[in-house]
Amino acid sequence: MARAGITADRLVEAAAELADTAGFDQVSLSALARHFGVAVPSLYAHVKSSHDLKTRIALLALAELADRGMAALAGRSGRDALAALGGVYRDYARAHPGRYAAARLPLDPQTAAASAGPRHSEMLRAVLRGYQVPAAEQNHAVRFLGATFHGYVSLELAGGFDHSSPDSQQSWSRAVDALDVALRHWPS
Amino acid sequence: MARAGITADRLVEAAAELADTAGFDQVSLSALARHFGVAVPSLYAHVKSSHDLKTRIALLALAELADRGMAALAGRSGRDALAALGGVYRDYARAHPGRYAAARLPLDPQTAAASAGPRHSEMLRAVLRGYQVPAAEQNHAVRFLGATFHGYVSLELAGGFDHSSPDSQQSWSRAVDALDVALRHWPS
DNA sequence: TACATTATCCTAAGGCCATTAGGAAGCGGG
DNA sequence: CCCGCTTCCTAATGGCCTTAGGATAATGTA
């Protein structure tokens, strides 16, 4: 019987692809086994469980997002950096909704610490360097930024802005402006 | 055989309770059948499907949230109204995480239109009455507010703020301040 | 009260999914 | 060449959702 040549990485890649096209909740070992023309239990040679597979998608998404974020932030500051980082999140979520959903998965503490998650906080903190936010307020501002980015992307992805004018691009632009204002006049 | 006295409402109430205590993803017809001491297919006399049940939890949550929001907004304006409405979302999500998760479920257009969803936009719009946001900017601001509220609550619920200082209450307070600033200096 | 209707509940059965156990077969190193 | 590791298989278990069709309790009516 010819081998299918499955590796953990190829599996995760295919799973991420499936998540983006069919929805994260459609990711299953069964679906992947069908995709690779293989029996379901065969996949257990590569991943520990269905949960393990989903966690790996999350780690992939967090890493891809962090890479793009770092690239976007390079050489930018202030409002430019803010818009660039926000744009990365938004664009990634629209291009890869399944991966983005995976990235919101709760991770156990060790996994989270070893993930690209910390890099995300660092990126938000880097954006703040372009504003005069007091040191003691940095964490608050990071949380505020993260919340708004995630919230907007999440609502947009859920289709919340689909059937009402004006189009989402304009609202996004305004949201970035509003964040810029809030950071420039950070309350203390 | 004694009847269990199940009604659709009691079913949804129990499901919502289960969602809050065990997690929304633990809500299943099986679990509810066990809870009521009844065979699983019996539940189909009251709900059309598992999806129908979850949708009803979402409608319940949206309605409860809207009721509390309306009550909190009564007699308040400006920053007070902003903080009150935000507090309703945050407190509800912390007290009823399962219901809050249900409320984020995508609804088909008719169901959404008949739900309490529209009341939520109205509440956000009511908050804006306390600020000088131009009419053409109202939708942008509504989306911005909704995104930040939801984003913050969502991250907090996922445990994102659990293991880092300072505590989430302070960050929340700052987030409300930041929103207030953004609305008072809305970019146009 | 007796009966018919309806709503509630049941068992049986089929399908999809995840997981474990244990066996066969490809593939590379010695 | 062949030993061993990895990959893959079948078989079996158990959980979930759903439909079909039958029995029974509650309700209203003659």
Short mmCIF file of C-alpha atoms (C1' of nucleotides) in Angstrom, two decimals:
data_model
loop_
_atom_site.label_atom_id
_atom_site.label_comp_id
_atom_site.label_asym_id
_atom_site.label_seq_id
_atom_site.Cartn_x
_atom_site.Cartn_y
_atom_site.Cartn_z
CA MET A 1 0.00 0.00 0.00
CA ALA A 2 1.58 3.26 -1.10
CA ARG A 3 2.25 5.73 1.70
CA ALA A 4 0.39 8.97 1.63
CA GLY A 5 3.41 10.89 2.82
CA ILE A 6 1.65 12.60 5.66
CA THR A 7 3.59 14.64 8.17
CA ALA A 8 2.34 16.64 11.10
CA ASP A 9 3.10 19.84 9.21
CA ARG A 10 1.27 18.82 6.07
CA LEU A 11 -1.64 17.75 8.24
CA VAL A 12 -1.81 21.06 10.05
CA GLU A 13 -1.45 22.96 6.79
CA ALA A 14 -4.35 21.04 5.24
CA ALA A 15 -6.39 21.52 8.38
CA ALA A 16 -5.77 25.26 8.30
CA GLU A 17 -6.77 25.32 4.66
CA LEU A 18 -9.95 23.43 5.46
CA ALA A 19 -10.69 25.76 8.35
CA ASP A 20 -10.40 28.77 6.07
CA THR A 21 -12.62 27.36 3.35
CA ALA A 22 -15.20 25.35 5.25
CA GLY A 23 -15.09 26.94 8.69
CA PHE A 24 -13.06 26.11 11.75
CA ASP A 25 -15.85 24.00 13.20
CA GLN A 26 -15.67 21.77 10.14
CA VAL A 27 -12.13 20.74 10.94
CA SER A 28 -12.17 17.09 11.93
CA LEU A 29 -9.87 14.13 11.71
CA SER A 30 -12.49 12.46 9.55
CA ALA A 31 -12.47 15.27 7.01
CA LEU A 32 -8.68 15.27 6.88
CA ALA A 33 -8.51 11.51 6.53
CA ARG A 34 -10.86 11.79 3.56
CA HIS A 35 -8.71 14.55 2.11
CA PHE A 36 -5.56 12.44 2.31
CA GLY A 37 -7.31 9.23 1.27
CA VAL A 38 -6.43 7.55 4.50
CA ALA A 39 -8.25 5.87 7.38
CA VAL A 40 -8.97 8.06 10.36
CA PRO A 41 -6.84 6.23 12.95
CA SER A 42 -3.81 6.64 10.72
CA LEU A 43 -3.72 10.29 11.61
CA TYR A 44 -2.97 9.46 15.21
CA ALA A 45 0.58 8.73 14.09
CA HIS A 46 0.98 12.46 13.51
CA VAL A 47 -1.23 14.24 16.02
CA LYS A 48 -2.21 13.23 19.53
CA SER A 49 -5.88 14.05 19.17
CA SER A 50 -8.38 16.27 17.48
CA HIS A 51 -7.73 18.86 20.16
CA ASP A 52 -4.01 18.65 19.50
CA LEU A 53 -4.61 19.29 15.82
CA LYS A 54 -6.71 22.37 16.53
CA THR A 55 -4.11 23.67 18.94
CA ARG A 56 -1.50 23.33 16.22
CA ILE A 57 -3.65 25.34 13.84
CA ALA A 58 -3.86 28.00 16.53
CA LEU A 59 -0.10 28.05 16.95
CA LEU A 60 0.37 28.29 13.20
CA ALA A 61 -2.06 31.19 12.97
CA LEU A 62 -0.51 33.04 15.91
CA ALA A 63 2.93 32.66 14.37
CA GLU A 64 1.85 33.75 10.90
CA LEU A 65 0.06 36.74 12.38
CA ALA A 66 3.05 37.73 14.46
CA ASP A 67 5.36 37.47 11.46
CA ARG A 68 3.15 39.70 9.38
CA GLY A 69 2.71 42.11 12.25
CA MET A 70 6.44 42.46 12.78
CA ALA A 71 6.99 43.04 9.08
CA ALA A 72 4.24 45.65 8.97
CA LEU A 73 5.59 47.50 11.99
CA ALA A 74 9.12 47.75 10.67
CA GLY A 75 9.96 51.36 9.96
CA ARG A 76 6.61 52.74 11.02
CA SER A 77 5.49 54.61 14.10
CA GLY A 78 2.56 56.52 15.51
CA ARG A 79 -0.63 56.41 13.52
CA ASP A 80 1.12 54.60 10.67
CA ALA A 81 2.17 51.78 12.94
CA LEU A 82 -1.29 51.62 14.49
CA ALA A 83 -3.00 51.37 11.13
CA ALA A 84 -0.46 48.89 9.82
CA LEU A 85 -0.78 46.49 12.73
CA GLY A 86 -4.55 46.74 12.76
CA GLY A 87 -4.58 46.15 9.03
CA VAL A 88 -2.55 43.00 9.49
CA TYR A 89 -5.08 41.56 11.89
CA ARG A 90 -8.04 42.57 9.80
CA ASP A 91 -6.59 41.39 6.50
CA TYR A 92 -5.43 38.12 7.95
CA ALA A 93 -8.81 37.42 9.47
CA ARG A 94 -10.57 38.10 6.20
CA ALA A 95 -8.13 36.04 4.17
CA HIS A 96 -7.94 33.23 6.73
CA PRO A 97 -11.10 33.23 8.84
CA GLY A 98 -10.60 29.66 9.98
CA ARG A 99 -7.07 30.27 11.15
CA TYR A 100 -8.12 33.46 12.86
CA ALA A 101 -10.85 31.57 14.70
CA ALA A 102 -8.28 28.98 15.70
CA ALA A 103 -6.04 31.70 17.07
CA ARG A 104 -8.77 32.61 19.56
CA LEU A 105 -8.70 29.12 21.01
CA PRO A 106 -7.84 28.97 24.71
CA LEU A 107 -4.38 27.47 25.17
CA ASP A 108 -3.05 25.93 28.32
CA PRO A 109 -0.48 28.15 30.06
CA GLN A 110 2.67 26.36 28.90
CA THR A 111 1.52 26.17 25.29
CA ALA A 112 0.50 29.81 25.39
CA ALA A 113 3.86 30.85 26.80
CA ALA A 114 5.72 28.96 24.08
CA SER A 115 3.45 30.33 21.36
CA ALA A 116 3.73 33.53 19.39
CA GLY A 117 1.18 35.05 21.76
CA PRO A 118 3.74 37.07 23.72
CA ARG A 119 5.02 38.55 20.46
CA HIS A 120 1.55 39.97 19.93
CA SER A 121 1.63 41.92 23.17
CA GLU A 122 5.07 43.15 22.21
CA MET A 123 3.75 44.42 18.91
CA LEU A 124 0.98 46.33 20.60
CA ARG A 125 3.52 47.74 23.01
CA ALA A 126 5.67 48.75 20.07
CA VAL A 127 2.77 50.73 18.65
CA LEU A 128 2.48 52.55 21.94
CA ARG A 129 6.05 53.76 21.63
CA GLY A 130 4.76 56.26 19.09
CA TYR A 131 2.46 57.80 21.70
CA GLN A 132 3.03 59.40 25.08
CA VAL A 133 1.28 56.83 27.20
CA PRO A 134 2.68 56.72 30.76
CA ALA A 135 4.48 53.51 31.67
CA ALA A 136 1.92 52.66 34.32
CA GLU A 137 -0.80 52.88 31.69
CA GLN A 138 0.85 50.72 29.07
CA ASN A 139 -0.90 47.51 29.99
CA HIS A 140 -4.25 49.22 30.02
CA ALA A 141 -3.61 50.66 26.59
CA VAL A 142 -2.37 47.33 25.25
CA ARG A 143 -5.55 45.66 26.41
CA PHE A 144 -7.65 48.44 24.96
CA LEU A 145 -5.95 48.19 21.58
CA GLY A 146 -6.13 44.42 21.52
CA ALA A 147 -9.77 44.47 22.47
CA THR A 148 -10.75 46.92 19.77
CA PHE A 149 -8.76 45.20 17.04
CA HIS A 150 -10.11 41.81 17.96
CA GLY A 151 -13.62 43.06 18.56
CA TYR A 152 -13.87 44.80 15.23
CA VAL A 153 -12.43 41.92 13.28
CA SER A 154 -14.60 39.47 15.15
CA LEU A 155 -17.82 41.38 14.48
CA GLU A 156 -16.88 41.93 10.85
CA LEU A 157 -16.08 38.26 10.40
CA ALA A 158 -19.39 37.25 11.94
CA GLY A 159 -21.08 39.29 9.25
CA GLY A 160 -22.29 41.96 11.62
CA PHE A 161 -21.51 44.75 9.18
CA ASP A 162 -22.60 43.02 6.02
CA HIS A 163 -26.06 44.35 5.51
CA SER A 164 -25.81 47.91 6.68
CA SER A 165 -24.24 50.97 5.22
CA PRO A 166 -21.69 52.39 5.09
CA ASP A 167 -19.23 49.74 4.10
CA SER A 168 -16.92 48.23 6.62
CA GLN A 169 -13.74 49.69 5.13
CA GLN A 170 -14.81 53.20 6.05
CA SER A 171 -15.79 52.19 9.56
CA TRP A 172 -12.46 50.49 9.98
CA SER A 173 -10.63 53.58 8.93
CA ARG A 174 -12.64 55.60 11.43
CA ALA A 175 -11.95 53.06 14.14
CA VAL A 176 -8.22 53.44 13.57
CA ASP A 177 -8.65 57.21 13.73
CA ALA A 178 -10.60 56.90 16.96
CA LEU A 179 -7.91 54.69 18.46
CA ASP A 180 -5.31 57.21 17.42
CA VAL A 181 -7.25 59.95 19.16
CA ALA A 182 -7.69 57.86 22.29
CA LEU A 183 -3.97 57.11 22.45
CA ARG A 184 -2.95 60.68 21.83
CA HIS A 185 -5.24 61.86 24.62
CA TRP A 186 -4.83 58.85 26.86
CA PRO A 187 -6.69 59.53 30.12
CA SER A 188 -4.59 59.39 33.26
CA MET B 1 -45.03 6.80 32.83
CA ALA B 2 -45.00 10.12 34.64
CA ARG B 3 -44.45 13.12 32.42
CA ALA B 4 -41.40 15.21 33.02
CA GLY B 5 -43.28 18.42 32.37
CA ILE B 6 -40.83 19.75 29.84
CA THR B 7 -41.63 22.85 27.86
CA ALA B 8 -39.53 24.64 25.30
CA ASP B 9 -38.92 27.45 27.78
CA ARG B 10 -37.83 25.18 30.59
CA LEU B 11 -35.57 23.40 28.15
CA VAL B 12 -33.93 26.60 26.98
CA GLU B 13 -33.58 27.83 30.55
CA ALA B 14 -31.86 24.60 31.60
CA ALA B 15 -29.67 24.75 28.50
CA ALA B 16 -28.65 28.32 29.31
CA GLU B 17 -27.86 27.28 32.87
CA LEU B 18 -25.77 24.42 31.58
CA ALA B 19 -23.99 26.70 29.15
CA ASP B 20 -23.07 29.08 31.96
CA THR B 21 -21.78 26.39 34.27
CA ALA B 22 -20.21 23.86 31.93
CA GLY B 23 -19.50 25.95 28.84
CA PHE B 24 -21.53 26.64 25.77
CA ASP B 25 -19.86 23.86 23.83
CA GLN B 26 -21.09 21.39 26.43
CA VAL B 27 -24.70 22.12 25.61
CA SER B 28 -26.17 19.06 23.95
CA LEU B 29 -29.50 17.36 23.70
CA SER B 30 -27.93 14.37 25.38
CA ALA B 31 -26.89 16.37 28.41
CA LEU B 32 -30.31 17.96 28.69
CA ALA B 33 -32.07 14.63 28.33
CA ARG B 34 -29.97 13.31 31.18
CA HIS B 35 -30.80 16.38 33.22
CA PHE B 36 -34.54 15.89 32.77
CA GLY B 37 -34.36 12.11 33.09
CA VAL B 38 -35.74 11.61 29.64
CA ALA B 39 -34.70 9.89 26.42
CA VAL B 40 -32.98 12.11 23.89
CA PRO B 41 -35.57 11.88 21.08
CA SER B 42 -38.24 13.12 23.48
CA LEU B 43 -36.71 16.56 23.32
CA TYR B 44 -37.61 16.83 19.66
CA ALA B 45 -41.18 17.48 20.80
CA HIS B 46 -39.97 20.85 22.09
CA VAL B 47 -37.11 21.94 19.85
CA LYS B 48 -36.50 21.27 16.20
CA SER B 49 -32.85 20.37 16.54
CA SER B 50 -29.71 20.96 18.52
CA HIS B 51 -29.09 24.03 16.39
CA ASP B 52 -32.58 25.30 17.16
CA LEU B 53 -31.91 24.92 20.86
CA LYS B 54 -28.69 26.89 20.64
CA THR B 55 -30.39 29.59 18.63
CA ARG B 56 -33.01 29.90 21.35
CA ILE B 57 -30.31 30.32 23.97
CA ALA B 58 -28.87 33.09 21.81
CA LEU B 59 -32.25 34.81 21.56
CA LEU B 60 -32.73 34.53 25.30
CA ALA B 61 -29.31 36.04 25.96
CA LEU B 62 -29.81 38.86 23.48
CA ALA B 63 -33.16 39.71 25.06
CA GLU B 64 -31.85 39.59 28.62
CA LEU B 65 -28.91 41.75 27.66
CA ALA B 66 -31.11 44.27 25.90
CA ASP B 67 -33.43 44.47 28.90
CA ARG B 68 -30.57 45.15 31.26
CA GLY B 69 -29.04 47.61 28.87
CA MET B 70 -32.24 49.60 28.55
CA ALA B 71 -32.65 49.66 32.31
CA ALA B 72 -29.07 50.81 32.80
CA LEU B 73 -29.37 53.57 30.22
CA ALA B 74 -32.52 55.05 31.71
CA GLY B 75 -31.79 58.47 33.12
CA ARG B 76 -28.13 58.48 32.18
CA SER B 77 -26.21 60.23 29.45
CA GLY B 78 -22.67 60.93 28.30
CA ARG B 79 -19.91 59.12 30.06
CA ASP B 80 -22.36 57.73 32.61
CA ALA B 81 -24.42 56.09 29.93
CA LEU B 82 -21.31 54.77 28.23
CA ALA B 83 -20.00 53.22 31.42
CA ALA B 84 -23.40 51.84 32.34
CA LEU B 85 -24.00 50.11 29.05
CA GLY B 86 -20.48 48.75 28.90
CA GLY B 87 -20.86 47.52 32.46
CA VAL B 88 -24.01 45.66 31.52
CA TYR B 89 -22.22 43.75 28.78
CA ARG B 90 -19.21 43.01 30.92
CA ASP B 91 -21.15 41.98 34.00
CA TYR B 92 -23.53 39.84 32.02
CA ALA B 93 -20.71 38.07 30.24
CA ARG B 94 -18.96 37.33 33.52
CA ALA B 95 -22.12 36.15 35.24
CA HIS B 96 -23.39 34.21 32.22
CA PRO B 97 -20.45 33.24 30.03
CA GLY B 98 -22.37 30.51 28.27
CA ARG B 99 -25.25 32.76 27.36
CA TYR B 100 -22.87 35.46 26.23
CA ALA B 101 -21.11 32.96 23.98
CA ALA B 102 -24.50 31.94 22.62
CA ALA B 103 -25.33 35.56 21.86
CA ARG B 104 -22.36 35.67 19.48
CA LEU B 105 -23.85 32.85 17.40
CA PRO B 106 -24.54 33.78 13.79
CA LEU B 107 -28.28 34.00 13.20
CA ASP B 108 -30.02 33.77 9.87
CA PRO B 109 -31.32 37.15 8.69
CA GLN B 110 -34.99 36.68 9.62
CA THR B 111 -34.18 35.37 13.08
CA ALA B 112 -31.70 38.18 13.62
CA ALA B 113 -34.25 40.79 12.56
CA ALA B 114 -36.84 39.39 14.97
CA SER B 115 -34.32 39.13 17.78
CA ALA B 116 -33.30 41.74 20.32
CA GLY B 117 -30.26 42.45 18.15
CA PRO B 118 -31.64 45.68 16.72
CA ARG B 119 -32.29 46.93 20.23
CA HIS B 120 -28.58 46.63 20.89
CA SER B 121 -27.70 48.97 18.05
CA GLU B 122 -30.33 51.35 19.37
CA MET B 123 -28.75 51.32 22.78
CA LEU B 124 -25.34 52.15 21.36
CA ARG B 125 -26.95 54.92 19.35
CA ALA B 126 -28.59 56.19 22.52
CA VAL B 127 -25.19 56.45 24.16
CA LEU B 128 -24.01 58.55 21.24
CA ARG B 129 -26.74 61.09 21.92
CA GLY B 130 -24.62 62.29 24.81
CA TYR B 131 -21.80 63.16 22.43
CA GLN B 132 -21.49 65.43 19.43
CA VAL B 133 -20.91 62.79 16.80
CA PRO B 134 -22.08 63.95 13.35
CA ALA B 135 -25.03 62.03 11.94
CA ALA B 136 -22.97 60.68 9.07
CA GLU B 137 -20.52 59.24 11.58
CA GLN B 138 -23.03 57.54 13.84
CA ASN B 139 -22.75 54.11 12.27
CA HIS B 140 -18.99 54.22 12.42
CA ALA B 141 -19.11 55.15 16.07
CA VAL B 142 -21.69 52.48 16.83
CA ARG B 143 -19.47 49.86 15.27
CA PHE B 144 -16.45 51.17 17.12
CA LEU B 145 -18.24 51.05 20.45
CA GLY B 146 -19.70 47.62 19.81
CA ALA B 147 -16.32 46.30 18.73
CA THR B 148 -14.51 47.56 21.81
CA PHE B 149 -17.15 46.37 24.25
CA HIS B 150 -17.33 42.97 22.67
CA GLY B 151 -13.60 42.71 22.16
CA TYR B 152 -12.77 43.54 25.74
CA VAL B 153 -15.38 41.23 27.20
CA SER B 154 -14.37 38.48 24.83
CA LEU B 155 -10.68 38.69 25.70
CA GLU B 156 -11.43 38.91 29.40
CA LEU B 157 -13.73 35.91 29.19
CA ALA B 158 -11.11 33.90 27.35
CA GLY B 159 -8.84 34.50 30.31
CA GLY B 160 -6.50 36.79 28.43
CA PHE B 161 -6.13 39.15 31.37
CA ASP B 162 -6.00 36.57 34.11
CA HIS B 163 -2.34 36.21 34.72
CA SER B 164 -0.99 39.67 34.21
CA SER B 165 -1.19 42.80 36.25
CA PRO B 166 -2.89 45.11 36.75
CA ASP B 167 -6.27 43.62 37.37
CA SER B 168 -8.90 43.72 34.70
CA GLN B 169 -11.22 46.07 36.54
CA GLN B 170 -8.74 48.92 36.25
CA SER B 171 -8.14 48.24 32.58
CA TRP B 172 -11.87 48.21 32.01
CA SER B 173 -12.25 51.55 33.67
CA ARG B 174 -9.47 52.94 31.49
CA ALA B 175 -11.07 51.48 28.40
CA VAL B 176 -14.29 53.30 29.18
CA ASP B 177 -12.30 56.50 29.70
CA ALA B 178 -10.55 55.96 26.39
CA LEU B 179 -13.86 55.42 24.62
CA ASP B 180 -15.18 58.58 26.20
CA VAL B 181 -12.19 60.48 24.91
CA ALA B 182 -12.56 59.00 21.45
CA LEU B 183 -16.23 59.95 21.31
CA ARG B 184 -15.65 63.47 22.60
CA HIS B 185 -12.97 64.04 19.99
CA TRP B 186 -14.53 61.94 17.26
CA PRO B 187 -12.41 62.36 14.11
CA SER B 188 -14.26 63.71 11.09
"C1'" DT C 1 -68.39 9.14 32.33
"C1'" DA C 2 -66.59 7.40 28.06
"C1'" DC C 3 -64.21 8.53 24.10
"C1'" DA C 4 -61.30 10.78 20.74
"C1'" DT C 5 -57.61 13.76 20.07
"C1'" DT C 6 -53.24 15.61 20.90
"C1'" DA C 7 -49.00 16.15 23.01
"C1'" DT C 8 -45.47 13.74 25.31
"C1'" DC C 9 -42.59 10.14 25.72
"C1'" DC C 10 -40.58 5.68 24.30
"C1'" DT C 11 -37.51 2.07 21.55
"C1'" DA C 12 -35.07 1.07 17.39
"C1'" DA C 13 -32.00 2.26 14.02
"C1'" DG C 14 -28.64 4.86 11.13
"C1'" DG C 15 -24.99 8.11 10.58
"C1'" DC C 16 -20.97 10.99 11.80
"C1'" DC C 17 -17.19 11.75 14.90
"C1'" DA C 18 -13.11 10.56 18.18
"C1'" DT C 19 -10.38 7.25 20.28
"C1'" DT C 20 -7.93 2.85 21.52
"C1'" DA C 21 -6.05 -1.74 20.52
"C1'" DG C 22 -3.60 -4.62 17.89
"C1'" DG C 23 -1.87 -6.27 13.46
"C1'" DA C 24 0.39 -5.82 8.61
"C1'" DA C 25 3.38 -3.67 5.49
"C1'" DG C 26 6.56 -0.10 3.54
"C1'" DC C 27 11.20 1.96 4.18
"C1'" DG C 28 15.73 2.89 5.77
"C1'" DG C 29 20.00 1.55 8.37
"C1'" DG C 30 23.12 -1.91 9.52
"C1'" DC D 1 19.60 -8.91 3.06
"C1'" DC D 2 16.91 -8.27 6.99
"C1'" DC D 3 15.65 -5.85 11.40
"C1'" DG D 4 13.20 -2.35 13.32
"C1'" DC D 5 10.71 1.85 13.15
"C1'" DT D 6 7.13 4.23 11.26
"C1'" DT D 7 3.03 4.39 8.75
"C1'" DC D 8 -1.02 2.58 7.82
"C1'" DC D 9 -4.83 -0.73 8.35
"C1'" DT D 10 -9.27 -3.16 10.41
"C1'" DA D 11 -12.12 -3.83 14.35
"C1'" DA D 12 -14.49 -2.18 18.12
"C1'" DT D 13 -16.36 1.19 21.61
"C1'" DG D 14 -18.74 5.13 22.90
"C1'" DG D 15 -20.68 9.85 22.30
"C1'" DC D 16 -23.54 12.82 19.69
"C1'" DC D 17 -27.74 14.03 16.44
"C1'" DT D 18 -31.63 12.71 13.93
"C1'" DT D 19 -35.73 10.18 11.92
"C1'" DA D 20 -39.37 6.74 12.09
"C1'" DG D 21 -42.95 4.73 14.21
"C1'" DG D 22 -45.37 3.13 18.29
"C1'" DA D 23 -47.33 3.61 23.19
"C1'" DT D 24 -49.28 6.35 26.82
"C1'" DA D 25 -50.74 10.23 29.55
"C1'" DA D 26 -53.46 14.46 29.65
"C1'" DT D 27 -57.19 17.14 27.77
"C1'" DG D 28 -61.38 18.37 25.96
"C1'" DT D 29 -65.92 16.80 24.47
"C1'" DA D 30 -70.29 14.30 23.91
#
